[in-house]
């Protein structure tokens, strides 16, 4: 169905609908008005006739009634007329015989009268409230029906004429509208056939004309774009050939062939970028090959190291184990499958009892080992009396590298050095300790001498002797405490960590140090809280750390040589940083340029022969093993060394 036909039919359908509605409204209005008027006229006729024959009905004047009826039925509309008495007896009637023969049935509206084309009306003859009879008449509806039919025919004729005119004008309008569409269709077919440069006629300034102009613009754009695409296609084909050459070069490089000369490197386009990327790829492949060679060398070097080296991938699975690792851990490896993880190794070693000195349960200890701080060293006792210094480092792209060095001999030498240092410290304090012991011994000698004199004079006083003996006991206890401190301090460390009280260690250190410092006119002021503070570590070695710090402070004050000096030892427990201890002196401080070197092994500011340079280094390691930290700085009078230690945990106490 063409657009023109659709336009005509659409307009005709609209016109038909409108005319149908108008005809319906017109017929409804006309029919309603005519039928209503006819029914009202029938009722009026009955009333008029009732008034006219009232006297004749009362008098039963049949002749008058017949004459009146004969005159009335001469009307075209009045079909029949009948008069009955109150008993229903016909007094007179006239009109169409066929209508009179039909039993009377009153019509109360026009609609009930259409079956016989008569409006049947009856009306009583009433005079002064008394009914003397009934008037029955039939009024024909044919005239009204004919009038309505004639009006309908005229409406239909008008509608047909209107629809014909609409069809004619619609045809003309459709022709005008479809003419531009016809040109558009021809142009679209031309574009479909490949003629992108096709241009159609444009007539008018309406929407269809705008559409036609847009079509022409679209066709021009398509033609231009096709030309551009064709040029790009040709360019891409040329680039494709160059890309194939470069891909061939990349394949050659990827297969590890000899170096190739990559073409088109100087081009300033995508091909040039690809060529330069290929050069970079070739250099990267060379670097990878060189790295592979270096890796082989590194693995070979790791294999010859006495130090244990093991490498685990990002999933924790073993990648490389050198011969030292395999030899030292042969018993553990024998119980593991060929493919195992670092966690498997640690769990199996723990289950076999290969690792000693572990207080935590297996899962906790293994988890701590796997989560160790990157690059932090940790000592581990393994295989009887062996002490291993393990370092675990995460390497991007590889996983975890774990090394272990046997430092058993080093730790043995270190303990010997600590013991020698303690003996040297005791030697340095010998004079002061002897002086400290002389005081109670002198008191004891004096008291004993007085008691002997009393006995020689036969002056026995029990209370006097009791007082003297009690004083001798007190001084003996004082001397015993000094000797016990020296004995405990001088004993050899056994390497076993256990809980101890910081407060007790500080008091014992101050007892040993004060005697020596008094002989040098150096004061020792100790400020310690009354409550205890428990930590985990080796008590003897920790006290050596404190004595080292006090000895260094003493040497600094003596080197300054400006009269009486003072050393402060202050402690605060259970702070947000743990248990804190400070050792301060009035020795003038430490040069700023060597503060960061104080804890390095063999570094010393003392004259040759007066220090090994290991005291602070060993102190640093001791505090670190206890989980704490030690630092140095200068204050207004001299140096200040600070120690921070973690409090004893419930697990350690258990």
XYZ file of C-alpha atoms in Angstrom:
654
model
C 0.000 0.000 0.000
C 1.502 3.293 -1.101
C 1.910 6.340 1.090
C -0.491 8.245 -1.180
C -3.206 5.606 -0.732
C -2.582 5.552 2.989
C -3.030 9.331 3.078
C -6.299 9.189 1.103
C -7.718 6.334 3.142
C -6.681 7.963 6.378
C -8.374 11.254 5.547
C -11.455 9.417 4.227
C -11.671 7.385 7.408
C -11.510 10.558 9.465
C -14.208 12.170 7.315
C -16.379 9.042 7.509
C -16.097 8.975 11.256
C -16.961 12.665 11.591
C -19.920 12.419 9.171
C -21.206 9.320 10.906
C -21.114 11.118 14.227
C -22.873 14.178 12.740
C -25.567 12.063 11.051
C -26.175 10.165 14.254
C -26.476 13.361 16.264
C -28.772 14.926 13.634
C -31.048 11.898 13.358
C -31.194 11.547 17.098
C -32.119 15.191 17.580
C -34.652 15.218 14.737
C -36.310 11.940 15.712
C -36.529 12.859 19.354
C -38.090 16.236 18.666
C -40.637 14.994 16.078
C -41.805 11.982 18.041
C -42.151 13.981 21.226
C -44.226 16.627 19.459
C -46.402 13.931 17.812
C -47.123 12.237 21.132
C -47.931 15.583 22.743
C -50.246 16.401 19.808
C -52.033 13.079 20.296
C -52.637 13.852 23.957
C -53.827 17.374 23.110
C -56.212 16.005 20.457
C -57.694 13.583 22.976
C -58.276 16.372 25.502
C -59.900 18.651 22.915
C -62.215 15.889 21.689
C -63.044 14.941 25.279
C -64.186 18.483 25.986
C -66.130 18.610 22.710
C -68.217 15.483 23.282
C -68.611 15.751 27.046
C -72.241 16.949 26.853
C -73.151 14.384 24.188
C -71.653 11.595 26.272
C -73.545 12.718 29.369
C -76.783 12.898 27.367
C -75.945 9.722 25.464
C -76.602 11.613 22.242
C -75.373 8.968 19.835
C -76.215 10.977 16.704
C -74.105 13.870 17.860
C -71.314 11.533 18.768
C -71.410 9.833 15.351
C -71.409 13.173 13.563
C -68.543 14.470 15.640
C -66.482 11.321 15.088
C -67.216 11.363 11.367
C -65.961 14.903 11.126
C -62.837 14.170 13.219
C -61.617 11.098 11.358
C -61.386 13.005 8.138
C -57.930 14.169 9.328
C -54.978 12.269 7.761
C -53.255 11.777 11.081
C -56.296 10.570 13.097
C -56.744 6.918 12.068
C -59.622 5.931 14.372
C -61.756 7.375 17.210
C -63.913 5.497 19.750
C -66.141 6.544 22.673
C -67.038 4.116 25.484
C -69.295 4.502 28.493
C -67.958 3.815 31.975
C -68.916 0.150 31.545
C -66.735 -0.163 28.435
C -69.625 -0.323 25.951
C -68.846 1.437 22.659
C -71.127 4.403 22.225
C -69.680 5.495 18.885
C -66.598 4.835 16.730
C -65.161 5.713 13.356
C -62.046 5.455 11.201
C -60.017 2.586 9.731
C -61.834 -0.691 10.259
C -58.627 -2.757 10.612
C -57.433 -0.454 13.406
C -60.845 -0.623 15.172
C -60.768 -4.413 14.995
C -57.528 -4.582 17.003
C -57.997 -4.618 20.809
C -57.103 -1.267 22.290
C -53.759 -1.042 24.082
C -52.621 2.355 25.319
C -49.155 3.665 24.235
C -47.377 5.574 26.953
C -44.532 6.739 24.677
C -43.652 6.980 21.018
C -41.358 3.968 21.184
C -44.274 1.573 21.964
C -46.261 2.901 18.990
C -43.778 1.995 16.254
C -44.971 -1.603 15.975
C -48.353 -0.653 14.407
C -47.407 2.891 13.339
C -50.172 4.298 15.667
C -50.099 6.236 18.897
C -53.003 4.755 20.926
C -54.281 7.244 23.552
C -57.274 6.988 25.916
C -58.700 9.777 28.088
C -61.624 9.795 30.525
C -64.550 12.125 30.045
C -64.843 13.762 33.450
C -67.344 16.384 34.418
C -67.338 17.742 37.942
C -65.279 14.833 39.109
C -67.572 12.169 37.603
C -66.339 9.893 34.786
C -69.021 9.543 32.099
C -66.933 7.648 29.591
C -63.644 7.150 27.771
C -62.209 8.554 24.578
C -59.914 6.159 22.586
C -58.076 7.392 19.494
C -55.184 6.339 17.253
C -52.853 8.940 15.722
C -50.735 7.778 12.721
C -46.907 8.010 12.989
C -46.193 7.469 9.285
C -45.741 11.149 8.509
C -43.092 11.545 11.197
C -41.349 8.342 10.167
C -41.254 9.489 6.553
C -39.860 12.849 7.614
C -37.075 11.163 9.612
C -36.250 8.809 6.720
C -36.103 11.703 4.304
C -33.723 13.580 6.608
C -31.504 10.484 6.876
C -31.315 10.179 3.088
C -30.311 13.810 2.774
C -27.611 13.396 5.427
C -26.203 10.350 3.669
C -26.089 12.206 0.361
C -24.270 15.112 2.013
C -21.819 12.681 3.625
C -21.096 10.949 0.321
C -20.504 14.280 -1.370
C -18.172 15.348 1.459
C -16.219 12.093 1.335
C -15.853 12.403 -2.414
C -14.458 15.890 -2.046
C -12.125 14.689 0.703
C -10.927 11.846 -1.515
C -10.213 14.239 -4.353
C -8.343 16.709 -2.156
C -6.585 13.844 -0.347
C -5.361 12.464 -3.633
C -3.934 15.828 -4.533
C -2.322 16.281 -1.111
C -0.928 12.747 -1.221
C 0.603 13.410 -4.608
C 2.294 16.538 -3.289
C 3.568 14.761 -0.174
C 4.756 11.603 -1.906
C 6.600 13.404 -4.639
C 9.451 14.347 -2.294
C 9.303 10.872 -0.736
C 9.601 9.351 -4.195
C 12.804 11.293 -4.776
C 14.078 10.207 -1.353
C 13.351 6.576 -2.203
C 15.200 6.864 -5.493
C 18.167 8.437 -3.720
C 18.199 5.738 -1.023
C 18.203 3.026 -3.676
C 21.100 4.737 -5.421
C 23.088 4.898 -2.155
C 22.273 1.240 -1.493
C 23.620 0.406 -4.935
C 26.903 2.128 -4.024
C 26.395 5.586 -5.541
C 27.326 7.539 -2.407
C 27.600 10.770 -4.401
C 23.917 10.695 -5.422
C 22.008 13.998 -4.950
C 18.188 14.229 -5.110
C 15.901 17.118 -6.018
C 14.756 19.410 -3.213
C 11.470 21.267 -3.515
C 9.856 23.442 -0.886
C 10.721 24.456 2.645
C 8.754 21.940 4.670
C 9.989 19.041 6.778
C 10.263 16.710 3.793
C 12.432 19.256 2.018
C 14.642 19.474 5.117
C 14.828 15.681 5.126
C 15.874 15.712 1.476
C 18.594 18.270 2.169
C 19.823 16.163 5.117
C 19.887 13.141 2.807
C 22.044 15.005 0.302
C 24.401 16.109 3.084
C 24.563 12.544 4.382
C 25.356 11.235 0.908
C 28.166 13.783 0.501
C 29.565 12.866 3.932
C 29.402 9.159 3.123
C 31.209 9.737 -0.143
C 33.938 11.694 1.617
C 34.210 9.093 4.390
C 34.442 6.287 1.865
C 37.289 8.074 0.163
C 39.025 8.518 3.516
C 38.418 4.865 4.394
C 39.834 3.771 1.081
C 42.964 5.822 1.715
C 43.214 4.391 5.215
C 42.741 0.876 3.880
C 45.576 1.354 1.444
C 47.708 2.796 4.229
C 46.850 -0.109 6.535
C 47.751 -2.633 3.869
C 51.111 -0.952 3.495
C 51.589 -0.918 7.269
C 50.525 -4.557 7.456
C 53.441 -5.513 5.265
C 55.840 -3.609 7.533
C 54.235 -5.113 10.655
C 54.731 -8.606 9.258
C 58.420 -7.829 8.824
C 58.690 -6.553 12.412
C 56.719 -9.546 13.757
C 59.154 -11.807 11.951
C 61.979 -9.985 13.714
C 60.236 -10.360 17.094
C 59.729 -14.081 16.480
C 63.396 -14.383 15.618
C 64.318 -12.550 18.843
C 61.892 -14.577 20.999
C 63.459 -17.820 19.769
C 66.813 -16.660 21.061
C 68.421 -16.252 17.670
C 71.298 -13.939 16.925
C 70.802 -10.197 17.024
C 68.688 -8.829 14.185
C 68.643 -5.411 12.556
C 65.102 -4.097 13.120
C 63.883 -1.929 10.180
C 61.718 1.233 10.236
C 63.113 2.467 13.556
C 63.339 6.027 12.213
C 59.671 6.209 11.135
C 57.530 8.720 13.019
C 54.335 6.664 13.195
C 52.903 3.510 14.745
C 55.224 1.322 12.695
C 58.172 3.288 14.038
C 56.842 2.897 17.597
C 56.474 -0.832 17.041
C 59.965 -1.074 15.579
C 61.452 0.821 18.510
C 59.457 -1.372 20.908
C 60.936 -4.395 19.141
C 64.407 -2.992 19.744
C 63.506 -2.547 23.416
C 62.152 -6.107 23.430
C 65.403 -7.362 21.964
C 67.355 -5.505 24.638
C 65.013 -6.889 27.306
C 65.502 -10.419 25.991
C 69.235 -9.877 26.131
C 68.852 -8.639 29.710
C 66.707 -11.671 30.562
C 69.297 -13.993 29.085
C 72.027 -12.188 30.973
C 69.921 -12.392 34.147
C 69.447 -16.116 33.555
C 73.184 -16.558 33.254
C 73.722 -14.469 36.388
C 71.044 -16.497 38.156
C 72.839 -19.702 37.277
C 76.054 -18.213 38.591
C 74.267 -17.044 41.734
C 72.722 -20.468 42.300
C 76.126 -22.032 41.780
C 77.621 -19.557 44.263
C 74.803 -20.225 46.774
C 75.469 -23.923 46.407
C 79.116 -23.476 47.450
C 78.378 -21.253 50.474
C 78.899 -22.603 53.989
C 75.927 -20.480 54.999
C 72.530 -22.133 54.596
C 70.395 -20.574 51.831
C 66.815 -21.545 50.949
C 64.446 -19.798 48.528
C 60.654 -20.179 48.588
C 58.235 -18.835 45.947
C 55.315 -16.474 46.542
C 53.129 -19.463 47.466
C 55.669 -20.604 50.058
C 56.876 -23.621 48.048
C 60.603 -24.449 48.006
C 62.441 -23.255 44.871
C 66.098 -23.710 45.811
C 68.057 -25.302 48.668
C 71.843 -25.102 48.742
C 74.026 -27.984 49.855
C 74.681 -26.471 53.297
C 70.924 -26.312 53.962
C 70.354 -29.865 52.724
C 73.232 -31.241 54.786
C 72.339 -29.470 58.045
C 68.608 -30.244 57.776
C 68.915 -33.739 56.290
C 66.813 -35.366 59.019
C 63.930 -32.913 58.546
C 64.076 -33.089 54.737
C 63.975 -36.892 54.870
C 60.502 -36.663 56.433
C 59.163 -34.180 53.865
C 57.872 -34.815 50.310
C 59.770 -33.572 47.264
C 57.510 -30.525 47.058
C 57.165 -28.775 50.406
C 56.606 -25.279 51.754
C 58.415 -23.187 54.351
C 55.494 -23.819 56.703
C 55.847 -27.595 56.178
C 59.581 -27.369 56.981
C 59.048 -25.366 60.176
C 56.178 -27.562 61.402
C 58.075 -30.800 60.742
C 61.222 -29.449 62.442
C 59.173 -28.371 65.472
C 57.466 -31.765 65.673
C 60.839 -33.550 65.489
C 62.304 -31.347 68.244
C 65.000 -29.998 65.917
C 64.478 -26.421 67.181
C 65.310 -25.804 70.853
C 64.433 -23.027 73.266
C 60.936 -22.400 71.848
C 58.348 -21.436 74.450
C 55.306 -21.053 72.162
C 53.146 -23.846 70.803
C 53.885 -25.036 67.282
C 51.177 -23.089 65.411
C 51.986 -19.808 67.171
C 55.731 -20.162 66.616
C 55.329 -21.131 62.934
C 52.987 -18.187 62.359
C 55.501 -15.795 63.955
C 58.276 -17.210 61.760
C 56.225 -16.780 58.574
C 55.325 -13.199 59.542
C 58.818 -12.098 60.548
C 59.869 -8.554 59.816
C 61.593 -8.327 56.467
C 65.380 -8.529 56.849
C 65.360 -8.769 60.649
C 67.894 -11.279 62.093
C 66.784 -13.873 64.623
C 68.749 -16.492 66.518
C 67.553 -20.080 66.468
C 68.963 -23.038 68.376
C 68.969 -26.141 66.230
C 70.681 -29.519 66.151
C 71.807 -29.753 69.747
C 74.086 -26.852 70.724
C 74.164 -25.069 67.350
C 73.101 -21.436 67.298
C 71.925 -20.167 63.897
C 71.505 -16.520 62.961
C 68.587 -16.569 60.502
C 67.561 -13.744 58.192
C 64.315 -13.885 56.211
C 63.777 -11.416 53.355
C 60.898 -10.972 50.898
C 62.061 -10.431 47.297
C 59.614 -9.044 44.740
C 58.862 -11.475 41.953
C 60.588 -14.383 43.714
C 59.199 -14.932 47.192
C 61.154 -15.427 50.421
C 64.922 -15.877 50.760
C 65.944 -17.422 54.074
C 69.572 -17.631 55.160
C 71.057 -19.209 58.283
C 74.621 -18.811 59.557
C 76.093 -20.967 62.308
C 77.236 -18.491 64.978
C 77.762 -21.048 67.738
C 81.477 -20.262 68.049
C 80.757 -16.539 67.827
C 78.257 -16.752 70.689
C 80.736 -18.820 72.725
C 83.430 -16.208 72.165
C 80.970 -13.465 72.961
C 80.041 -15.087 76.274
C 83.730 -15.466 77.083
C 84.211 -11.803 76.248
C 81.266 -10.860 78.459
C 82.688 -12.986 81.272
C 86.106 -11.396 80.827
C 84.473 -7.978 80.789
C 82.691 -8.793 84.040
C 85.918 -9.968 85.629
C 87.598 -6.788 84.431
C 84.767 -4.765 85.909
C 85.125 -6.619 89.193
C 88.847 -5.910 89.075
C 88.156 -2.221 88.512
C 85.745 -2.220 91.438
C 88.053 -4.257 93.717
C 89.438 -1.191 95.501
C 86.026 0.233 96.170
C 84.619 -3.135 97.194
C 87.589 -3.697 99.550
C 86.890 -0.297 101.106
C 83.199 -1.217 101.342
C 84.107 -4.503 103.076
C 86.577 -2.783 105.428
C 83.807 -0.727 106.971
C 81.739 -3.664 108.379
C 84.955 -5.565 109.224
C 86.252 -2.545 111.161
C 82.994 -2.290 113.065
C 83.133 -6.023 113.824
C 86.795 -5.732 114.997
C 85.962 -2.740 117.192
C 82.950 -4.474 118.765
C 84.921 -7.689 119.377
C 87.787 -5.714 120.979
C 85.378 -3.930 123.335
C 83.803 -7.217 124.340
C 87.242 -8.746 125.092
C 88.157 -5.754 127.275
C 84.920 -6.083 129.224
C 85.625 -9.761 129.842
C 89.217 -9.032 130.994
C 87.840 -6.530 133.533
C 85.246 -9.023 134.739
C 82.529 -6.589 133.751
C 79.939 -8.906 132.238
C 76.905 -6.928 131.043
C 74.481 -9.170 129.120
C 72.617 -6.279 127.492
C 75.881 -4.688 126.361
C 77.150 -7.953 124.887
C 73.771 -8.505 123.144
C 73.928 -5.071 121.514
C 77.504 -5.606 120.325
C 76.739 -9.085 118.975
C 73.661 -7.781 117.091
C 75.775 -5.033 115.518
C 78.425 -7.578 114.569
C 75.662 -9.708 112.937
C 74.332 -6.717 110.976
C 77.787 -5.827 109.663
C 78.445 -9.467 108.814
C 75.164 -9.533 106.809
C 76.222 -6.342 105.036
C 79.561 -7.865 104.051
C 77.789 -11.067 103.003
C 75.460 -9.142 100.685
C 78.422 -7.424 99.008
C 80.182 -10.749 98.520
C 76.960 -12.376 97.212
C 76.499 -9.543 94.705
C 80.040 -10.071 93.486
C 79.547 -13.832 93.327
C 76.284 -13.569 91.367
C 77.690 -10.942 89.035
C 80.851 -12.923 88.478
C 79.139 -16.198 87.579
C 79.130 -17.326 83.971
C 75.973 -16.777 81.900
C 74.216 -20.012 80.942
C 72.286 -18.576 77.948
C 68.866 -19.342 79.459
C 66.235 -16.621 79.413
C 63.961 -16.412 82.427
C 61.784 -13.802 84.133
C 63.581 -11.429 86.514
C 62.825 -8.212 88.384
C 64.286 -5.012 86.915
C 64.078 -3.291 90.283
C 66.248 -5.964 91.965
C 68.824 -5.793 89.153
C 69.030 -2.002 89.435
C 69.534 -2.229 93.214
C 72.286 -4.854 92.882
C 74.011 -2.812 90.186
C 73.899 0.307 92.361
C 75.352 -1.632 95.325
C 78.314 -2.863 93.262
C 78.913 0.490 91.556
C 78.514 2.825 94.513
C 81.530 1.434 96.400
C 83.904 2.071 93.500
C 82.391 5.464 92.588
C 82.768 6.771 96.147
C 86.529 6.274 95.978
C 86.561 8.418 92.812
C 84.428 11.192 94.347
C 81.601 10.441 91.868
C 78.052 10.415 93.157
C 75.463 7.818 92.110
C 71.824 8.855 92.379
C 69.318 6.075 91.769
C 65.595 6.797 91.371
C 63.674 3.511 91.210
C 59.913 2.941 91.742
C 58.912 0.838 94.735
C 56.953 -1.728 92.717
C 58.592 -4.596 90.870
C 58.861 -4.766 87.072
C 59.256 -8.226 85.527
C 60.955 -8.772 82.145
C 62.251 -11.784 80.189
C 66.005 -12.225 79.604
C 69.347 -13.196 81.162
C 69.651 -11.271 84.407
C 73.450 -11.539 84.691
C 74.046 -10.208 81.169
C 71.513 -7.389 81.673
C 73.310 -6.302 84.860
C 76.542 -6.287 82.845
C 74.819 -3.888 80.400
C 73.940 -1.568 83.292
C 77.490 -1.756 84.702
C 78.910 -1.024 81.230
C 76.786 2.116 80.992
C 77.793 3.232 84.512
C 81.477 2.460 83.778
C 81.332 4.493 80.546
C 79.730 7.373 82.475
C 82.496 7.107 85.110
C 85.201 7.211 82.397
C 83.563 10.255 80.773
C 83.471 12.144 84.097
C 87.116 11.261 84.837
C 88.129 12.340 81.310
C 86.413 15.675 81.803
C 88.373 16.236 85.025
C 86.323 19.092 86.459
C 85.880 17.992 90.036
C 83.080 15.944 91.489
C 80.709 14.327 89.022
C 77.356 12.619 89.337
C 75.631 9.715 87.588
C 71.835 9.477 87.541
C 69.979 6.185 87.079
C 66.231 6.783 86.676
C 63.570 4.159 86.036
C 59.851 4.350 85.215
C 57.778 1.197 84.861
C 54.650 0.282 82.887
C 54.612 3.295 80.553
C 53.117 3.292 77.056
C 56.637 2.420 75.821
C 57.144 -0.337 78.414
C 59.724 -0.246 81.243
C 62.130 2.684 80.722
C 65.615 3.173 82.233
C 67.882 6.206 81.770
C 71.583 6.463 82.664
C 72.777 10.110 82.610
C 76.159 11.567 83.495
C 77.845 14.953 83.834
C 80.769 14.034 81.606
C 80.158 16.627 78.901
C 78.365 14.449 76.324
C 79.210 12.580 73.124
C 80.373 14.317 69.919
C 77.447 14.555 67.514
C 79.421 13.091 64.595
C 79.892 9.739 66.366
C 76.470 9.293 67.962
C 75.313 7.021 65.122
C 78.457 4.847 65.459
C 78.362 4.148 69.208
C 76.801 0.702 68.919
C 79.005 -0.524 66.068
C 81.393 -3.396 66.983
C 84.983 -2.363 67.886
C 84.145 1.350 67.815
C 85.640 3.185 70.811
C 86.714 6.693 71.764
C 89.080 5.484 74.481
C 92.831 5.311 74.205
C 94.394 2.067 72.906
C 94.507 -0.580 75.596
C 91.614 0.950 77.572
C 88.664 -0.500 75.674
C 87.726 -3.154 73.123
C 84.875 -1.260 71.488
C 82.521 -4.211 72.097
C 80.796 -3.096 75.316
C 78.045 -0.995 73.720
C 77.744 -3.362 70.746
C 77.124 -6.312 73.085
C 74.752 -4.156 75.139
C 72.806 -3.282 71.970
C 72.484 -6.978 71.048
C 71.455 -7.945 74.584
C 68.668 -5.355 74.753
C 67.483 -6.267 71.250
C 67.322 -9.973 72.206
C 65.111 -8.977 75.128
C 62.722 -7.338 72.633
C 63.682 -3.798 73.621
C 65.799 -0.989 72.280
C 68.666 1.184 73.479
C 69.539 4.672 72.239
C 71.951 7.487 73.081
C 71.699 11.277 73.026
C 73.113 14.344 74.780
C 71.407 16.462 77.402
C 72.471 19.683 79.109
C 75.254 18.078 81.251
C 76.405 15.010 79.397
C 75.391 11.781 77.719
C 72.060 10.037 78.236
C 71.470 6.353 77.428
C 67.839 5.189 77.306
C 66.652 1.578 77.532
C 63.069 0.511 76.771
C 62.012 -3.076 77.578
C 58.662 -4.817 77.026
C 56.895 -6.027 80.193
C 56.666 -9.756 80.863
C 53.685 -11.286 79.051
C 51.318 -13.854 80.522
C 52.610 -16.473 78.070
C 56.231 -15.795 79.131
C 55.291 -15.890 82.808
C 53.610 -19.272 82.321
